[in-house]
Amino acid sequence: MGEYVGESVRRSGGEERVTGKLAYAADLHIPDMLHAKLVTLDCAHARIVGIDTTGAAELAGVRCVITAADLPQPVPRYGPVDRDRPVLAVEETKYYGEPVAIVVADTENIASEGAALVRVTREQLGGVYTLEEALAPGAPLVQDPALRPESPLRGSNIYDQWHYRWGDPDNTSADLVIENTYRFPMQVHFAIEPHVFIAAPGEQDGVVIWSTVQHPFVLQREVAGVVGLPLAKVRVIATEMGGGFGGKGYPKLEPLVALVALRTGRPVRLLMSLAESFLMGRRASSAVTMQNGFDADGRLVFVRSSADYLIGAYGDITKRIVGKAAYVATGPYSVRDVDVTARAVFSHTVPATAYRGFGAPQYLWALESQMDEAARQLDMDSLEIRLRNLPAKSTVLIPGETPVDGEWAEGLTMAAKAIGWHTPLAAGRGRGVAIGIKTPRAGATSQVIVRLHHDGSASILTGTTEMGQGSQTVFAQIAADCLGIPFHGVNVVSGDTGRAPFDAVTASSRSTVCMGNAICAACEDIKGKLRELAGELSGAAPGGIVVSDGRVRVSGSSLSYGDVIGGVYGRGEGEVIGVGEFRQPKDDRHPLGGPSPFWEIIFVAAEVEMDLETGSYALTRLATVADIGKAINPAQVEAQDEGGALMSIGQAQMEQLIIDREGIPRNLGALDYRIPTTMDTPLEVASLLLENADGPGPFGAKGVGESGAIAVAPAVCSAVSQATGVTFTQLPITSEDVWRALRHRAANT
Amino acid sequence: MRPFNYARPQSLREASQLLSTHTGRAALMAGGTDLIVQMGRGLHSLELAIDIKRVSDLGDQVEKMPGGVRIGALTRLEDLAANEVVRASFPALSEAAGSVGSVQIRSRATIAGNICNASPAADTAPPLLAYGAQVNIFGIAGRRTLSMERFFTAPGKTALLPGEIVESLDLAFPKEGTGSAFERLARRAGMDVASVSVACLVWHSGSVRLGFGAVGPTPIVAEGEETDSMDWVGEYVKPVSDIRAGEDYRRAMVVALSRRAVKRSRKRMGEDA
């Protein structure tokens, strides 16, 4: 083991963040920059009859007003999977907040004033805003069937559907069968930093984009497609972000801003407010129906499930979200007979996109609630019923998938023990456990360049972006130990497509494992080259030269990296460039394109204290156990789990985006959309780690980041259910919901 | 936010004159914690914000007077919550002031701002009603005093006439043998608008005077006798359903919180004795 891996090295950029010194995208001032404001309608689905831009165009300080008619025809479309989203609304708006025009002006205030002067004549059209409406016979179609002429689903609002099955689910039986439908609400990411998009023409006839974007390479590809430039002429710089959570993953309005910048010949900035950021993307709401069969001992015999995810007006990344979520619908449990179907359903609402957990929370909350209901009916302990269904290490959980790679029963037991599971429970309290699991993105590639400078320091050029998760620190720790150099001698250049090689996405808890392995490979490449250089210098055969602990040992003498590089290239000159990549095996027969590199899993135990009169409840104890393999930086892992837990507490207790019957969101912004405050945190929190060095990443690491956000809400629900005896089938569970459920139960007994 | 003009008068007379010459197009601003947020959301198209923080004849302290206290209009909620006299004699007001927003908001928001914004959910309104506060009002034509219960007229509306400014609030010390408390429910534990709030003042005899927030178009006052269920308070409230809570939940909670407030007031009465 090296010197830095496993240590809670102080994270780079932390001080700048907490003191406000960090330059976020909104702090950038590009010389000669213009400011843009979107024109949107006061309704969701509407036909655009006419747009009168005269008033705005005449306003002093307005540089231009652009509508779909001013764009190349047909209006360019983009999207990470299907290119279905137009740069500006064409003929009709499909959701509240969809831009119909953009006003560019000298200042932000003038742009706002100009946007208010654009007169749009529109005819409001009927829309579909719920699963029931979207799936009703004769429902208005959200997507133009001409966009998918080949698809058999083009005449419906179903974007895509999935079916997974194994065992013999048609001829199965069980002692106990439980069926419920669980409804999960829309939620927004609520990154503290709103979205900011800046584009500037120039730099060798290309375009430069600064954006709050997690995946700059996806954006580069989509912008290049829209503006018609080669990739080399589109440079995307992902600024350090104040939170992403998936909401900053896929292209938003950057293609529009890029077109406008090229049109005006000047840098253009579009700054979103927090409320406007809510209209950039959201989590899919869902209805998950689960029928679970158990034997008398509490063993899960079968799972039959059908789920609908309500996505928005455009596909975005939802094909992957729903397909992957349904794939792990049985969670961490071994089930003999399985039949799972899922559909992604279009609606006239804000596009659904990636959100920490990527579709898994919707299923796992349903599954875990079913486990609790079974435990109650079988009069079993809710920890015990789970332990009976957890697979042993190396078991194949899903046919064709990576076998179980951790000690899962150990993890769950650890979490339960941490809140005193077997100690007597005080009156008015309830306890629950739950497991969060997901598979990181399969078949994805991370490539990296590591430069070893002639003074023995190193620079990592990585496409992985920094949004507060601490990847830069972890990468520097890994490189420092691989090369045997001081941590402070490693610099990380990240998230710039003009400087760093390709990285698929910064998401899916994959960076430590995937980019981390690529960095290790690049460091090995450097060591190999050092051996060659030392051989050249000394005449010794490279095979007999050893590079370790930051030294090069050749025929009895020990040289520094500087000695070798300087010796070859001249004093104070040259460097050694290491190239590395991590590529996951692709398998076209695999439903996700290939097996998962590892299982990301977390075990949670929660205790709540109920106020049965008002229905309010507080978390008294919370313990999470992440099966992390090896924590490269334990403090950062704990912070990830705590942050995820707090986010998930919001899902359990208060978060939901409310869309009214006309398709208009009713709680845009911080005043009306509730997320937890520090006052809402549990009284006691333990973030524990299970470190068995059994992951595929550097030093045996697995990934972290999403799991904390998956299982805390189910554990809290489980505890509330235990305290009240009620199975809740809708999130969030507010005080009012508890009060209503208790009143309903009292009226029926 | 649209551009607007800003004035910083030095005297009440000057402020009042500015306000009356721009009736309907100007607003007073102290802490700005309501006004600026509302302007940012486009709820006001103000031409003029009149900053009264430098008005020399407006107080920002709690002054002890014979028989009670006088709270200057510019008294910040953080100071009000922490004030020793308020904590000892008007604990429901201290609790209510301390439950508004966050430390940052309370360090700017003022007592006059909280009542003049006239939100039905204003946290300080229920205790001010329960304690029978008097509102001292300055106008060019002269000063007048209005009881708290006549001050609120509709959501966002007060009984202030054009050009009038709240100067201070007077609270008489409760009689010996009384106790008081404040209770609230919100959707989360920190920094939230109340879904229901209740303040009460209980006399040893069993008489109670209560103030309710967020259960009607204005804060509401009620008087009656202490009972075990306190369900009679339901007669006084007119809650609606909104994104914060349902009508029936509010109705049930105003009764439950009244019971709790009475119970805690009783306990405090015992501590004083």
mmCIF file of C-alpha atoms in Angstrom, chain A residues 472-680:
data_model
loop_
_atom_site.group_PDB
_atom_site.id
_atom_site.type_symbol
_atom_site.label_atom_id
_atom_site.label_comp_id
_atom_site.label_asym_id
_atom_site.label_seq_id
_atom_site.Cartn_x
_atom_site.Cartn_y
_atom_site.Cartn_z
ATOM 1 C CA GLN A 472 -9.390 15.485 -8.381
ATOM 2 C CA THR A 473 -8.134 14.618 -4.906
ATOM 3 C CA VAL A 474 -8.697 10.895 -5.360
ATOM 4 C CA PHE A 475 -6.953 10.906 -8.761
ATOM 5 C CA ALA A 476 -3.957 12.749 -7.310
ATOM 6 C CA GLN A 477 -3.763 10.236 -4.445
ATOM 7 C CA ILE A 478 -3.821 7.320 -6.884
ATOM 8 C CA ALA A 479 -1.171 8.832 -9.185
ATOM 9 C CA ALA A 480 1.057 9.863 -6.280
ATOM 10 C CA ASP A 481 1.129 6.299 -4.974
ATOM 11 C CA CYS A 482 1.451 4.678 -8.389
ATOM 12 C CA LEU A 483 4.451 6.852 -9.224
ATOM 13 C CA GLY A 484 5.801 7.077 -5.668
ATOM 14 C CA ILE A 485 5.814 10.878 -5.704
ATOM 15 C CA PRO A 486 4.434 13.432 -3.215
ATOM 16 C CA PHE A 487 0.677 14.147 -3.383
ATOM 17 C CA HIS A 488 1.393 17.869 -3.554
ATOM 18 C CA GLY A 489 3.451 17.287 -6.667
ATOM 19 C CA VAL A 490 0.398 16.129 -8.631
ATOM 20 C CA ASN A 491 -1.790 18.543 -10.537
ATOM 21 C CA VAL A 492 -5.126 17.572 -12.060
ATOM 22 C CA VAL A 493 -6.441 19.299 -15.166
ATOM 23 C CA SER A 494 -10.025 18.208 -15.588
ATOM 24 C CA GLY A 495 -13.146 18.510 -17.660
ATOM 25 C CA ASP A 496 -11.761 20.328 -20.728
ATOM 26 C CA THR A 497 -12.224 18.587 -24.074
ATOM 27 C CA GLY A 498 -9.550 20.844 -25.547
ATOM 28 C CA ARG A 499 -6.935 19.554 -23.126
ATOM 29 C CA ALA A 500 -7.898 16.143 -21.842
ATOM 30 C CA PRO A 501 -8.592 12.841 -23.571
ATOM 31 C CA PHE A 502 -11.992 11.169 -23.719
ATOM 32 C CA ASP A 503 -14.002 10.124 -20.708
ATOM 33 C CA ALA A 504 -17.507 8.745 -21.277
ATOM 34 C CA VAL A 505 -19.346 10.333 -18.356
ATOM 35 C CA THR A 506 -18.692 11.630 -14.858
ATOM 36 C CA ALA A 507 -21.570 9.758 -13.326
ATOM 37 C CA SER A 508 -22.718 6.374 -12.216
ATOM 38 C CA SER A 509 -20.178 6.226 -9.363
ATOM 39 C CA ARG A 510 -17.661 5.119 -11.966
ATOM 40 C CA SER A 511 -14.798 7.649 -11.849
ATOM 41 C CA THR A 512 -12.702 6.159 -9.053
ATOM 42 C CA VAL A 513 -12.822 2.708 -10.624
ATOM 43 C CA CYS A 514 -12.770 3.554 -14.344
ATOM 44 C CA MET A 515 -10.690 6.726 -14.528
ATOM 45 C CA GLY A 516 -8.708 5.534 -11.504
ATOM 46 C CA ASN A 517 -7.710 2.370 -13.382
ATOM 47 C CA ALA A 518 -6.871 4.421 -16.471
ATOM 48 C CA ILE A 519 -4.575 6.587 -14.338
ATOM 49 C CA CYS A 520 -2.896 3.469 -12.925
ATOM 50 C CA ALA A 521 -2.364 2.228 -16.480
ATOM 51 C CA ALA A 522 -0.895 5.585 -17.524
ATOM 52 C CA CYS A 523 1.469 5.483 -14.550
ATOM 53 C CA GLU A 524 2.570 1.964 -15.547
ATOM 54 C CA ASP A 525 3.131 3.311 -19.057
ATOM 55 C CA ILE A 526 5.355 6.017 -17.575
ATOM 56 C CA LYS A 527 7.304 3.460 -15.583
ATOM 57 C CA GLY A 528 7.852 1.344 -18.680
ATOM 58 C CA LYS A 529 9.123 4.388 -20.545
ATOM 59 C CA LEU A 530 11.359 5.310 -17.620
ATOM 60 C CA ARG A 531 12.896 1.834 -17.782
ATOM 61 C CA GLU A 532 13.565 2.317 -21.470
ATOM 62 C CA LEU A 533 15.066 5.754 -20.896
ATOM 63 C CA ALA A 534 17.200 4.491 -18.011
ATOM 64 C CA GLY A 535 18.352 1.654 -20.266
ATOM 65 C CA GLU A 536 19.279 4.159 -22.948
ATOM 66 C CA LEU A 537 21.165 6.203 -20.397
ATOM 67 C CA SER A 538 23.045 3.347 -18.709
ATOM 68 C CA GLY A 539 23.238 0.780 -21.452
ATOM 69 C CA ALA A 540 21.544 -1.742 -19.144
ATOM 70 C CA ALA A 541 18.755 -3.955 -20.404
ATOM 71 C CA PRO A 542 15.340 -2.437 -19.458
ATOM 72 C CA GLY A 543 14.305 -5.820 -18.067
ATOM 73 C CA GLY A 544 16.765 -5.479 -15.215
ATOM 74 C CA ILE A 545 15.714 -1.956 -14.300
ATOM 75 C CA VAL A 546 13.267 -1.506 -11.424
ATOM 76 C CA VAL A 547 11.038 1.540 -10.954
ATOM 77 C CA SER A 548 9.547 1.744 -7.473
ATOM 78 C CA ASP A 549 9.003 4.211 -4.646
ATOM 79 C CA GLY A 550 9.799 7.094 -6.944
ATOM 80 C CA ARG A 551 13.283 5.809 -7.779
ATOM 81 C CA VAL A 552 14.796 4.101 -10.788
ATOM 82 C CA ARG A 553 17.233 1.336 -9.794
ATOM 83 C CA VAL A 554 19.696 0.409 -12.458
ATOM 84 C CA SER A 555 22.835 -1.706 -12.060
ATOM 85 C CA GLY A 556 23.255 -1.017 -8.355
ATOM 86 C CA SER A 557 22.583 2.706 -8.438
ATOM 87 C CA SER A 558 19.347 4.526 -7.564
ATOM 88 C CA LEU A 559 18.304 7.438 -9.768
ATOM 89 C CA SER A 560 15.573 10.016 -9.318
ATOM 90 C CA TYR A 561 13.052 10.554 -12.104
ATOM 91 C CA GLY A 562 14.760 13.883 -12.729
ATOM 92 C CA ASP A 563 18.128 12.130 -13.117
ATOM 93 C CA VAL A 564 16.698 9.896 -15.820
ATOM 94 C CA ILE A 565 14.668 12.525 -17.693
ATOM 95 C CA GLY A 566 17.428 15.142 -17.432
ATOM 96 C CA GLY A 567 20.009 12.593 -18.427
ATOM 97 C CA VAL A 568 18.193 11.796 -21.632
ATOM 98 C CA TYR A 569 16.672 15.118 -22.667
ATOM 99 C CA GLY A 570 19.102 17.528 -21.063
ATOM 100 C CA ARG A 571 18.975 19.259 -17.707
ATOM 101 C CA GLY A 572 15.609 21.003 -17.165
ATOM 102 C CA GLU A 573 14.037 19.633 -20.319
ATOM 103 C CA GLY A 574 11.694 16.882 -21.493
ATOM 104 C CA GLU A 575 9.028 14.798 -19.802
ATOM 105 C CA VAL A 576 7.591 11.324 -19.879
ATOM 106 C CA ILE A 577 4.058 11.003 -21.171
ATOM 107 C CA GLY A 578 1.960 8.096 -19.984
ATOM 108 C CA VAL A 579 -1.242 7.108 -21.685
ATOM 109 C CA GLY A 580 -3.832 4.930 -20.026
ATOM 110 C CA GLU A 581 -7.300 3.693 -20.592
ATOM 111 C CA PHE A 582 -9.955 1.645 -18.929
ATOM 112 C CA ARG A 583 -12.311 -0.100 -21.250
ATOM 113 C CA GLN A 584 -15.135 -2.307 -20.149
ATOM 114 C CA PRO A 585 -15.958 -5.360 -22.191
ATOM 115 C CA LYS A 586 -18.824 -4.839 -24.610
ATOM 116 C CA ASP A 587 -21.379 -7.559 -25.145
ATOM 117 C CA ASP A 588 -24.137 -6.872 -27.614
ATOM 118 C CA ARG A 589 -26.264 -9.732 -26.252
ATOM 119 C CA HIS A 590 -26.209 -8.206 -22.775
ATOM 120 C CA PRO A 591 -29.257 -5.958 -22.202
ATOM 121 C CA LEU A 592 -27.081 -3.128 -20.876
ATOM 122 C CA GLY A 593 -24.328 -3.591 -23.471
ATOM 123 C CA GLY A 594 -22.036 -5.520 -21.181
ATOM 124 C CA PRO A 595 -21.674 -6.744 -17.615
ATOM 125 C CA SER A 596 -21.260 -4.263 -14.813
ATOM 126 C CA PRO A 597 -17.720 -3.618 -13.568
ATOM 127 C CA PHE A 598 -18.897 -3.939 -9.953
ATOM 128 C CA TRP A 599 -22.000 -3.771 -7.754
ATOM 129 C CA GLU A 600 -22.500 -0.521 -5.933
ATOM 130 C CA ILE A 601 -24.315 -1.423 -2.746
ATOM 131 C CA ILE A 602 -25.146 0.259 0.539
ATOM 132 C CA PHE A 603 -26.869 -1.022 3.663
ATOM 133 C CA VAL A 604 -28.945 1.356 5.734
ATOM 134 C CA ALA A 605 -30.623 1.211 9.124
ATOM 135 C CA ALA A 606 -32.821 4.005 10.451
ATOM 136 C CA GLU A 607 -34.739 4.767 13.599
ATOM 137 C CA VAL A 608 -37.541 7.315 13.744
ATOM 138 C CA GLU A 609 -39.468 8.955 16.530
ATOM 139 C CA MET A 610 -43.127 9.552 15.730
ATOM 140 C CA ASP A 611 -45.489 12.249 16.894
ATOM 141 C CA LEU A 612 -48.681 10.307 16.294
ATOM 142 C CA GLU A 613 -50.947 13.285 16.919
ATOM 143 C CA THR A 614 -49.472 15.528 14.198
ATOM 144 C CA GLY A 615 -47.972 12.749 12.091
ATOM 145 C CA SER A 616 -44.568 14.395 12.140
ATOM 146 C CA TYR A 617 -41.514 12.271 12.669
ATOM 147 C CA ALA A 618 -37.829 12.810 13.220
ATOM 148 C CA LEU A 619 -34.850 10.606 12.486
ATOM 149 C CA THR A 620 -33.155 9.668 15.712
ATOM 150 C CA ARG A 621 -30.501 7.337 14.307
ATOM 151 C CA LEU A 622 -29.191 6.567 10.881
ATOM 152 C CA ALA A 623 -26.401 4.200 9.891
ATOM 153 C CA THR A 624 -25.101 3.531 6.400
ATOM 154 C CA VAL A 625 -22.584 0.854 5.462
ATOM 155 C CA ALA A 626 -21.077 1.194 2.002
ATOM 156 C CA ASP A 627 -19.374 -1.832 0.486
ATOM 157 C CA ILE A 628 -16.567 0.232 -0.922
ATOM 158 C CA GLY A 629 -13.847 -2.364 -1.466
ATOM 159 C CA LYS A 630 -11.166 0.124 -0.530
ATOM 160 C CA ALA A 631 -11.709 3.768 0.416
ATOM 161 C CA ILE A 632 -9.063 5.787 -1.420
ATOM 162 C CA ASN A 633 -10.053 8.756 0.750
ATOM 163 C CA PRO A 634 -12.288 7.668 3.668
ATOM 164 C CA ALA A 635 -13.432 11.188 4.605
ATOM 165 C CA GLN A 636 -14.649 11.801 1.079
ATOM 166 C CA VAL A 637 -16.453 8.467 0.956
ATOM 167 C CA GLU A 638 -18.223 9.273 4.203
ATOM 168 C CA ALA A 639 -19.133 12.711 2.883
ATOM 169 C CA GLN A 640 -20.596 11.135 -0.250
ATOM 170 C CA ASP A 641 -22.680 8.739 1.816
ATOM 171 C CA GLU A 642 -23.841 11.471 4.183
ATOM 172 C CA GLY A 643 -24.743 13.771 1.309
ATOM 173 C CA GLY A 644 -26.635 10.999 -0.415
ATOM 174 C CA ALA A 645 -28.388 10.147 2.834
ATOM 175 C CA LEU A 646 -29.549 13.709 3.349
ATOM 176 C CA MET A 647 -30.820 13.857 -0.216
ATOM 177 C CA SER A 648 -32.701 10.630 0.349
ATOM 178 C CA ILE A 649 -34.197 11.929 3.601
ATOM 179 C CA GLY A 650 -35.698 14.683 1.482
ATOM 180 C CA GLN A 651 -37.199 12.055 -0.805
ATOM 181 C CA ALA A 652 -38.687 10.266 2.170
ATOM 182 C CA GLN A 653 -40.114 13.278 3.924
ATOM 183 C CA MET A 654 -40.756 16.260 1.691
ATOM 184 C CA GLU A 655 -39.506 16.431 -1.882
ATOM 185 C CA GLN A 656 -41.758 16.508 -4.915
ATOM 186 C CA LEU A 657 -42.217 18.672 -7.963
ATOM 187 C CA ILE A 658 -45.920 19.423 -8.187
ATOM 188 C CA ILE A 659 -47.368 19.761 -11.705
ATOM 189 C CA ASP A 660 -50.951 20.958 -11.867
ATOM 190 C CA ARG A 661 -53.737 19.763 -14.157
ATOM 191 C CA GLU A 662 -52.737 22.263 -16.815
ATOM 192 C CA GLY A 663 -49.155 21.033 -16.783
ATOM 193 C CA ILE A 664 -47.742 23.988 -14.865
ATOM 194 C CA PRO A 665 -45.219 23.346 -12.082
ATOM 195 C CA ARG A 666 -46.512 24.827 -8.843
ATOM 196 C CA ASN A 667 -43.394 24.858 -6.731
ATOM 197 C CA LEU A 668 -40.506 26.230 -8.723
ATOM 198 C CA GLY A 669 -37.725 27.602 -6.551
ATOM 199 C CA ALA A 670 -36.411 27.318 -3.031
ATOM 200 C CA LEU A 671 -39.415 28.849 -1.290
ATOM 201 C CA ASP A 672 -41.888 26.215 -2.349
ATOM 202 C CA TYR A 673 -39.824 23.130 -3.187
ATOM 203 C CA ARG A 674 -38.639 21.707 0.108
ATOM 204 C CA ILE A 675 -35.301 20.005 0.673
ATOM 205 C CA PRO A 676 -33.935 19.118 4.110
ATOM 206 C CA THR A 677 -32.026 21.696 6.127
ATOM 207 C CA THR A 678 -29.375 20.997 8.754
ATOM 208 C CA MET A 679 -32.256 21.070 11.270
ATOM 209 C CA ASP A 680 -33.733 18.033 9.505
#
